[in-house]
C-alpha positions as a LaTeX table, in Angstrom:
\begin{tabular}{lrrr}
\hline
Residue & $x$ (\AA) & $y$ (\AA) & $z$ (\AA) \\
\hline
Met1 & $-70.63$ & $-20.31$ & 18.07 \\
Leu2 & $-69.13$ & $-16.50$ & 16.51 \\
Leu3 & $-71.74$ & $-14.87$ & 18.23 \\
Asp4 & $-71.47$ & $-16.46$ & 21.52 \\
Ala5 & $-67.91$ & $-15.84$ & 21.48 \\
Ile6 & $-68.41$ & $-12.27$ & 21.00 \\
Val7 & $-70.83$ & $-12.04$ & 24.01 \\
Leu8 & $-68.31$ & $-14.11$ & 26.18 \\
Thr9 & $-65.51$ & $-11.87$ & 25.36 \\
Leu10 & $-67.64$ & $-8.52$ & 26.13 \\
Val11 & $-68.90$ & $-10.16$ & 29.17 \\
Gly12 & $-65.54$ & $-10.69$ & 30.73 \\
Ala13 & $-64.19$ & $-7.74$ & 29.57 \\
Val14 & $-66.99$ & $-5.56$ & 31.77 \\
Ala15 & $-66.72$ & $-8.04$ & 34.41 \\
Ala16 & $-62.89$ & $-6.99$ & 34.46 \\
Leu17 & $-63.62$ & $-3.41$ & 33.80 \\
Leu18 & $-66.39$ & $-2.86$ & 36.95 \\
Pro19 & $-64.01$ & $-3.38$ & 39.69 \\
Phe20 & $-62.61$ & $-0.03$ & 38.47 \\
Ser21 & $-65.61$ & 1.40 & 39.91 \\
Ala22 & $-66.03$ & 2.60 & 43.49 \\
Ala23 & $-70.18$ & 1.46 & 43.29 \\
Tyr24 & $-68.98$ & $-1.91$ & 42.59 \\
Arg25 & $-65.97$ & $-2.02$ & 44.82 \\
Ser26 & $-68.45$ & $-1.13$ & 47.69 \\
Arg27 & $-71.20$ & $-3.93$ & 46.84 \\
Leu28 & $-68.53$ & $-6.63$ & 46.59 \\
Thr29 & $-67.70$ & $-5.48$ & 50.06 \\
Arg30 & $-70.95$ & $-4.97$ & 51.24 \\
Arg31 & $-72.01$ & $-8.69$ & 50.04 \\
Leu32 & $-68.67$ & $-10.07$ & 52.21 \\
Ala33 & $-70.60$ & $-8.24$ & 55.50 \\
Arg34 & $-73.55$ & $-9.79$ & 54.78 \\
Gln35 & $-71.71$ & $-12.91$ & 54.77 \\
Ala36 & $-70.18$ & $-12.32$ & 57.80 \\
Gly37 & $-73.50$ & $-11.18$ & 59.55 \\
Thr38 & $-71.95$ & $-7.72$ & 60.15 \\
Thr39 & $-70.79$ & $-4.62$ & 58.87 \\
Val40 & $-67.39$ & $-3.54$ & 57.48 \\
Pro41 & $-65.42$ & $-0.86$ & 60.05 \\
Ala42 & $-64.39$ & 2.11 & 58.28 \\
Asp43 & $-60.59$ & 1.66 & 58.54 \\
Gln44 & $-60.93$ & $-2.10$ & 56.58 \\
Val45 & $-63.13$ & $-0.64$ & 53.74 \\
Asp46 & $-60.18$ & 0.05 & 51.48 \\
Ala47 & $-58.04$ & $-3.11$ & 51.80 \\
Leu48 & $-61.42$ & $-5.17$ & 51.79 \\
Glu49 & $-62.67$ & $-3.27$ & 48.41 \\
Ala50 & $-58.76$ & $-3.85$ & 46.96 \\
Arg51 & $-58.77$ & $-7.67$ & 47.54 \\
Met52 & $-62.54$ & $-7.98$ & 46.25 \\
Ala53 & $-61.37$ & $-5.77$ & 42.84 \\
Arg54 & $-58.65$ & $-8.34$ & 42.47 \\
Arg55 & $-60.80$ & $-11.43$ & 42.67 \\
Ala56 & $-63.18$ & $-9.53$ & 39.96 \\
Trp57 & $-60.69$ & $-9.05$ & 37.88 \\
Gly58 & $-58.97$ & $-12.26$ & 37.93 \\
Val59 & $-62.65$ & $-13.95$ & 36.89 \\
Gly60 & $-63.14$ & $-11.06$ & 34.17 \\
Gly61 & $-60.04$ & $-11.73$ & 32.67 \\
Gly62 & $-60.09$ & $-15.03$ & 32.56 \\
Val63 & $-63.49$ & $-15.04$ & 31.20 \\
Ala64 & $-62.60$ & $-12.65$ & 28.38 \\
Leu65 & $-59.51$ & $-14.74$ & 27.60 \\
Ala66 & $-61.62$ & $-17.70$ & 26.93 \\
Gly67 & $-63.87$ & $-15.46$ & 24.57 \\
Leu68 & $-60.73$ & $-14.39$ & 22.69 \\
Leu69 & $-59.78$ & $-18.30$ & 22.39 \\
Leu70 & $-63.06$ & $-19.18$ & 21.00 \\
Leu71 & $-63.17$ & $-16.62$ & 18.74 \\
Gly72 & $-60.56$ & $-17.28$ & 17.08 \\
Trp73 & $-61.34$ & $-20.62$ & 17.16 \\
Ala74 & $-64.80$ & $-19.65$ & 15.29 \\
Leu75 & $-62.93$ & $-17.36$ & 12.62 \\
Leu76 & $-59.85$ & $-19.76$ & 12.13 \\
Gly77 & $-60.84$ & $-23.20$ & 13.28 \\
Pro78 & $-63.48$ & $-25.61$ & 12.02 \\
Gly79 & $-67.06$ & $-24.73$ & 11.94 \\
Arg80 & $-68.98$ & $-25.46$ & 15.36 \\
Gly81 & $-72.12$ & $-23.53$ & 14.55 \\
Glu82 & $-74.55$ & $-26.77$ & 13.71 \\
Asp83 & $-72.87$ & $-28.46$ & 16.66 \\
Ser84 & $-75.36$ & $-29.25$ & 19.36 \\
Thr85 & $-72.87$ & $-29.33$ & 22.14 \\
Gly86 & $-71.44$ & $-25.69$ & 21.03 \\
Ser87 & $-73.15$ & $-23.87$ & 23.80 \\
Tyr88 & $-71.63$ & $-26.50$ & 26.55 \\
Leu89 & $-68.34$ & $-25.61$ & 25.02 \\
Val90 & $-68.94$ & $-22.07$ & 25.28 \\
Leu91 & $-70.28$ & $-22.49$ & 29.08 \\
Ser92 & $-67.52$ & $-24.98$ & 29.92 \\
Ala93 & $-64.52$ & $-22.01$ & 28.43 \\
Met94 & $-66.05$ & $-19.91$ & 30.33 \\
Phe95 & $-66.17$ & $-21.61$ & 33.99 \\
Val96 & $-62.83$ & $-23.01$ & 33.36 \\
Phe97 & $-61.36$ & $-20.11$ & 32.53 \\
Gly98 & $-63.08$ & $-17.64$ & 35.48 \\
Ala99 & $-61.98$ & $-20.38$ & 37.92 \\
Gly100 & $-58.30$ & $-20.33$ & 36.62 \\
Gly101 & $-58.13$ & $-16.48$ & 36.11 \\
Leu102 & $-59.32$ & $-16.56$ & 39.91 \\
Ala103 & $-56.69$ & $-19.03$ & 41.32 \\
Val104 & $-53.85$ & $-17.03$ & 39.45 \\
Val105 & $-54.97$ & $-14.12$ & 40.83 \\
Glu106 & $-54.68$ & $-15.42$ & 44.59 \\
Ile107 & $-51.31$ & $-17.28$ & 43.40 \\
Leu108 & $-49.58$ & $-14.15$ & 42.53 \\
Arg109 & $-51.45$ & $-11.72$ & 45.19 \\
Pro110 & $-52.10$ & $-13.98$ & 48.14 \\
Gly111 & $-51.78$ & $-11.74$ & 51.08 \\
Pro112 & $-53.18$ & $-8.59$ & 52.18 \\
Pro113 & $-51.77$ & $-4.80$ & 51.17 \\
Val114 & $-49.46$ & $-3.70$ & 54.09 \\
Asp115 & $-49.59$ & 0.15 & 54.25 \\
Gly116 & $-48.34$ & 0.74 & 57.62 \\
Pro117 & $-46.60$ & $-0.45$ & 61.06 \\
Arg118 & $-48.31$ & $-3.75$ & 62.04 \\
Thr119 & $-47.18$ & $-7.35$ & 63.93 \\
Ala120 & $-47.44$ & $-10.67$ & 62.33 \\
Arg121 & $-49.49$ & $-12.89$ & 63.81 \\
Ala122 & $-47.89$ & $-15.70$ & 66.00 \\
Thr123 & $-49.79$ & $-19.13$ & 64.75 \\
Ser124 & $-50.19$ & $-20.27$ & 61.18 \\
Pro125 & $-53.82$ & $-21.70$ & 60.75 \\
Gly126 & $-54.35$ & $-24.13$ & 58.45 \\
Leu127 & $-57.09$ & $-24.88$ & 55.83 \\
Ala128 & $-58.80$ & $-26.76$ & 58.67 \\
Asp129 & $-59.44$ & $-23.56$ & 60.20 \\
Tyr130 & $-61.17$ & $-21.62$ & 57.46 \\
Leu131 & $-63.30$ & $-24.41$ & 55.80 \\
Pro132 & $-65.70$ & $-26.96$ & 57.15 \\
Pro133 & $-64.67$ & $-30.81$ & 57.23 \\
Leu134 & $-67.51$ & $-31.43$ & 55.00 \\
Val135 & $-66.50$ & $-29.05$ & 52.73 \\
Arg136 & $-63.06$ & $-30.70$ & 52.30 \\
Val137 & $-64.33$ & $-34.42$ & 51.79 \\
Leu138 & $-66.93$ & $-33.22$ & 49.34 \\
Val139 & $-65.01$ & $-31.19$ & 47.02 \\
Pro140 & $-62.23$ & $-34.03$ & 46.32 \\
Leu141 & $-64.93$ & $-36.27$ & 46.21 \\
Phe142 & $-66.82$ & $-34.56$ & 43.26 \\
Ile143 & $-63.94$ & $-33.72$ & 41.22 \\
Ala144 & $-62.91$ & $-37.52$ & 41.55 \\
Leu145 & $-66.45$ & $-38.32$ & 40.34 \\
Gly146 & $-66.29$ & $-36.11$ & 37.33 \\
Leu147 & $-62.82$ & $-37.21$ & 36.45 \\
Val148 & $-64.03$ & $-40.70$ & 36.38 \\
Val149 & $-67.17$ & $-40.18$ & 34.77 \\
Leu150 & $-65.20$ & $-37.90$ & 32.18 \\
Leu151 & $-62.92$ & $-40.60$ & 31.12 \\
Thr152 & $-65.41$ & $-43.11$ & 31.20 \\
Ala153 & $-67.32$ & $-41.16$ & 28.59 \\
Leu154 & $-64.20$ & $-40.59$ & 26.11 \\
Ala155 & $-63.16$ & $-44.52$ & 26.67 \\
Leu156 & $-66.57$ & $-45.06$ & 25.19 \\
Ser157 & $-66.05$ & $-43.52$ & 21.67 \\
Trp158 & $-63.91$ & $-46.65$ & 20.69 \\
Ser159 & $-67.29$ & $-48.93$ & 21.41 \\
Pro160 & $-69.61$ & $-49.31$ & 18.35 \\
Trp161 & $-72.53$ & $-47.89$ & 20.09 \\
Phe162 & $-71.24$ & $-44.25$ & 20.39 \\
Asp163 & $-69.85$ & $-41.88$ & 17.71 \\
Ala164 & $-65.88$ & $-41.18$ & 18.35 \\
Asp165 & $-66.09$ & $-37.80$ & 16.30 \\
Thr166 & $-69.23$ & $-36.27$ & 18.54 \\
Ile167 & $-67.53$ & $-37.30$ & 21.65 \\
Trp168 & $-63.93$ & $-35.77$ & 20.67 \\
Arg169 & $-65.57$ & $-32.67$ & 19.15 \\
Ser170 & $-67.73$ & $-31.80$ & 22.38 \\
Pro171 & $-66.35$ & $-30.14$ & 25.36 \\
Leu172 & $-65.56$ & $-33.50$ & 27.10 \\
Pro173 & $-61.51$ & $-33.26$ & 26.09 \\
Leu174 & $-61.55$ & $-29.91$ & 27.43 \\
Leu175 & $-63.11$ & $-30.49$ & 30.82 \\
Ala176 & $-61.34$ & $-33.96$ & 31.45 \\
Ala177 & $-58.21$ & $-31.72$ & 30.60 \\
Ala178 & $-59.35$ & $-28.60$ & 32.71 \\
Ile179 & $-60.38$ & $-30.12$ & 35.91 \\
Pro180 & $-56.54$ & $-31.83$ & 36.63 \\
Val181 & $-55.45$ & $-28.31$ & 35.96 \\
Leu182 & $-58.05$ & $-26.42$ & 37.83 \\
Ser183 & $-57.37$ & $-28.67$ & 40.78 \\
Leu184 & $-53.67$ & $-27.92$ & 40.41 \\
Leu185 & $-53.77$ & $-24.15$ & 40.25 \\
Ser186 & $-56.64$ & $-24.72$ & 43.38 \\
Val187 & $-53.78$ & $-26.46$ & 45.47 \\
Leu188 & $-51.47$ & $-23.79$ & 44.51 \\
Ala189 & $-53.71$ & $-21.01$ & 45.47 \\
Val190 & $-54.55$ & $-22.46$ & 48.85 \\
Arg191 & $-50.78$ & $-22.59$ & 49.67 \\
Ala192 & $-50.15$ & $-19.15$ & 48.74 \\
Val193 & $-52.92$ & $-17.66$ & 50.59 \\
Leu194 & $-52.33$ & $-20.02$ & 53.62 \\
Ala195 & $-48.34$ & $-19.07$ & 53.52 \\
Ala196 & $-49.02$ & $-15.31$ & 53.23 \\
Pro197 & $-48.24$ & $-13.41$ & 56.54 \\
Gln198 & $-51.02$ & $-12.05$ & 58.20 \\
Pro199 & $-49.64$ & $-8.69$ & 59.40 \\
Ala200 & $-52.29$ & $-6.42$ & 61.20 \\
Arg201 & $-52.77$ & $-3.25$ & 63.22 \\
Gly202 & $-54.88$ & $-4.89$ & 65.76 \\
Glu203 & $-57.39$ & $-7.74$ & 66.65 \\
Val204 & $-60.03$ & $-6.06$ & 64.24 \\
Asp205 & $-57.86$ & $-5.95$ & 61.33 \\
Leu206 & $-56.73$ & $-9.77$ & 61.55 \\
Phe207 & $-60.43$ & $-10.82$ & 62.63 \\
Trp208 & $-61.45$ & $-9.31$ & 58.99 \\
Gln209 & $-58.17$ & $-10.93$ & 57.52 \\
Asp210 & $-59.29$ & $-13.89$ & 58.65 \\
Leu211 & $-62.98$ & $-13.53$ & 57.37 \\
Val212 & $-61.30$ & $-12.34$ & 53.61 \\
Arg213 & $-58.96$ & $-15.41$ & 53.72 \\
Ala214 & $-62.04$ & $-17.69$ & 54.77 \\
Ser215 & $-63.70$ & $-16.27$ & 51.38 \\
Thr216 & $-60.81$ & $-16.46$ & 49.46 \\
Leu217 & $-59.79$ & $-20.05$ & 50.43 \\
Ser218 & $-64.00$ & $-21.08$ & 49.50 \\
Ser219 & $-63.71$ & $-19.19$ & 46.10 \\
Val220 & $-60.47$ & $-21.33$ & 44.94 \\
Val221 & $-61.30$ & $-24.65$ & 46.23 \\
Phe222 & $-65.06$ & $-24.81$ & 45.08 \\
Pro223 & $-64.53$ & $-24.18$ & 41.21 \\
Pro224 & $-62.75$ & $-27.83$ & 40.15 \\
Ala225 & $-65.81$ & $-29.35$ & 42.19 \\
Leu226 & $-68.14$ & $-27.19$ & 40.33 \\
Val227 & $-67.02$ & $-27.59$ & 36.80 \\
Ala228 & $-66.68$ & $-31.46$ & 37.31 \\
Val229 & $-70.65$ & $-31.43$ & 38.13 \\
Phe230 & $-71.13$ & $-29.27$ & 35.02 \\
Ala231 & $-69.15$ & $-32.05$ & 33.20 \\
Leu232 & $-71.72$ & $-34.78$ & 34.65 \\
Ile233 & $-74.64$ & $-32.79$ & 32.88 \\
Val234 & $-72.66$ & $-32.27$ & 29.70 \\
Cys235 & $-71.74$ & $-36.08$ & 29.37 \\
Gly236 & $-75.02$ & $-36.91$ & 29.76 \\
Ser237 & $-76.41$ & $-34.86$ & 26.93 \\
Val238 & $-72.84$ & $-35.91$ & 24.40 \\
Leu239 & $-73.41$ & $-39.70$ & 25.18 \\
Asp240 & $-76.80$ & $-38.90$ & 24.05 \\
Asp241 & $-76.05$ & $-37.50$ & 21.01 \\
Ala242 & $-73.30$ & $-39.82$ & 20.42 \\
Ala243 & $-75.59$ & $-42.87$ & 20.75 \\
Ser244 & $-78.21$ & $-41.05$ & 18.17 \\
Val245 & $-75.42$ & $-40.73$ & 15.78 \\
Ala246 & $-73.91$ & $-44.23$ & 15.64 \\
Ala247 & $-77.17$ & $-45.90$ & 15.30 \\
Gln248 & $-78.46$ & $-43.53$ & 12.73 \\
Ala249 & $-75.31$ & $-44.41$ & 11.02 \\
Gln250 & $-76.02$ & $-48.18$ & 11.34 \\
Gly251 & $-79.53$ & $-46.92$ & 9.54 \\
Gln252 & $-81.17$ & $-47.50$ & 12.93 \\
Val253 & $-83.32$ & $-45.39$ & 15.26 \\
Gly254 & $-81.55$ & $-43.78$ & 18.24 \\
Pro255 & $-81.19$ & $-46.40$ & 21.19 \\
Gly256 & $-84.11$ & $-45.80$ & 23.83 \\
Trp257 & $-80.92$ & $-46.15$ & 26.40 \\
Ser258 & $-79.47$ & $-43.15$ & 25.16 \\
Leu259 & $-82.90$ & $-41.15$ & 26.38 \\
Trp260 & $-81.76$ & $-42.18$ & 30.15 \\
Leu261 & $-78.23$ & $-41.04$ & 29.62 \\
Leu262 & $-79.85$ & $-37.57$ & 28.59 \\
Ile263 & $-82.12$ & $-37.55$ & 31.59 \\
Ala264 & $-79.72$ & $-38.58$ & 33.95 \\
Gly265 & $-77.21$ & $-36.18$ & 32.87 \\
Tyr266 & $-79.60$ & $-33.28$ & 33.59 \\
Val267 & $-80.96$ & $-34.99$ & 37.25 \\
Val268 & $-78.45$ & $-36.46$ & 38.79 \\
Pro269 & $-75.67$ & $-33.48$ & 38.84 \\
Pro270 & $-78.31$ & $-30.93$ & 40.07 \\
Leu271 & $-79.49$ & $-33.11$ & 42.87 \\
Leu272 & $-75.82$ & $-34.31$ & 43.98 \\
Ala273 & $-74.96$ & $-30.22$ & 44.11 \\
Phe274 & $-77.99$ & $-29.51$ & 46.12 \\
Gly275 & $-77.50$ & $-32.49$ & 48.54 \\
Ala276 & $-74.31$ & $-31.44$ & 49.15 \\
Leu277 & $-74.99$ & $-28.04$ & 49.79 \\
Ala278 & $-77.82$ & $-28.67$ & 51.84 \\
Ala279 & $-75.53$ & $-31.12$ & 54.10 \\
Thr280 & $-72.62$ & $-28.83$ & 54.17 \\
Leu281 & $-75.19$ & $-25.68$ & 55.34 \\
Arg282 & $-77.00$ & $-28.19$ & 57.98 \\
Trp283 & $-73.85$ & $-29.82$ & 59.20 \\
Gly284 & $-70.86$ & $-27.72$ & 58.42 \\
Gly285 & $-71.91$ & $-24.31$ & 58.43 \\
Asn286 & $-70.53$ & $-21.92$ & 55.94 \\
Glu287 & $-66.62$ & $-20.67$ & 55.87 \\
Met288 & $-67.56$ & $-17.39$ & 57.77 \\
Gln289 & $-69.30$ & $-19.24$ & 60.62 \\
His290 & $-66.51$ & $-22.01$ & 60.53 \\
Thr291 & $-63.99$ & $-19.56$ & 60.87 \\
Arg292 & $-65.30$ & $-17.99$ & 63.61 \\
Ser293 & $-65.95$ & $-20.89$ & 65.70 \\
Arg294 & $-62.33$ & $-22.13$ & 65.28 \\
Leu295 & $-60.28$ & $-19.21$ & 65.36 \\
Trp296 & $-62.49$ & $-16.45$ & 67.54 \\
Gly297 & $-64.66$ & $-18.66$ & 69.79 \\
Gly298 & $-67.84$ & $-17.71$ & 67.72 \\
Arg299 & $-66.96$ & $-13.94$ & 68.54 \\
Met300 & $-67.85$ & $-10.74$ & 66.50 \\
Val301 & $-64.63$ & $-8.78$ & 66.92 \\
Gly302 & $-65.36$ & $-5.08$ & 66.97 \\
Thr303 & $-69.39$ & $-5.42$ & 66.51 \\
Ala304 & $-69.54$ & $-4.70$ & 70.57 \\
Ala305 & $-67.41$ & $-1.91$ & 70.59 \\
Arg306 & $-69.15$ & 0.00 & 67.52 \\
Ala307 & $-72.52$ & $-0.53$ & 69.31 \\
Gly308 & $-71.16$ & 0.74 & 72.61 \\
Arg309 & $-69.69$ & 4.22 & 70.90 \\
Ala310 & $-72.90$ & 4.89 & 68.90 \\
\hline
\end{tabular}
């Protein structure tokens, strides 16, 4: 795990340093424009690049912190080099701390930069104006499912059919503690983003603020659910290992039903994730389309004017 921790630290450091590159910031902004289905007006580029860079810094800083913590554990804590779930621990730490870093950035800096005279928005849109209904239903559903499965897996450590040490030395305790924390950070980030004022120079400025806000809310709402889906995969593998270790300790061959736990862990979560994604795209649309429909009547503000000038 020492090598994994070093690689994770380097990946996080690189991810945190990349936003200092103008080319990388421009790439992030172009990706946002592709999601919106239009181009970014020239007067919006700097503000959007600054916002996207802060998000990248948050994720990269969180991943680097996860790498440093794992590095310290690998050097000073109990050895994990032979643990079959060590790679799951590294991935769990990367997902959890990356998502947490993004949420913290949005809690601390939720609003757009204000660099001149602007007017404030008269209305206060809510989460329903930025995220499709299906997303707002599926995210808490997946979080609840992940927590139930994790707590059940931890409870099985007291049964004679599963080895307790295998379960408690796995990523399951980390994930069981991380999902509620990430969910809380997500709620705080959503509140901070929605409560932030939207001072705008005009309609185009406000339109792009709405699109960025929709993208931001999506990026802080989804991670706890994704971590919960990942936890389902980890549960299947860990319980399979724990059942085999317990059987071998009793002088038996690993039970056949533990194989089904492993298969279910690898097959069911991706099916749930892909099914939810397909249903969201089919009936709910993405957050950009939903925001344009709810707040702008489906219009692409500023696009026609630029086409006319050209």
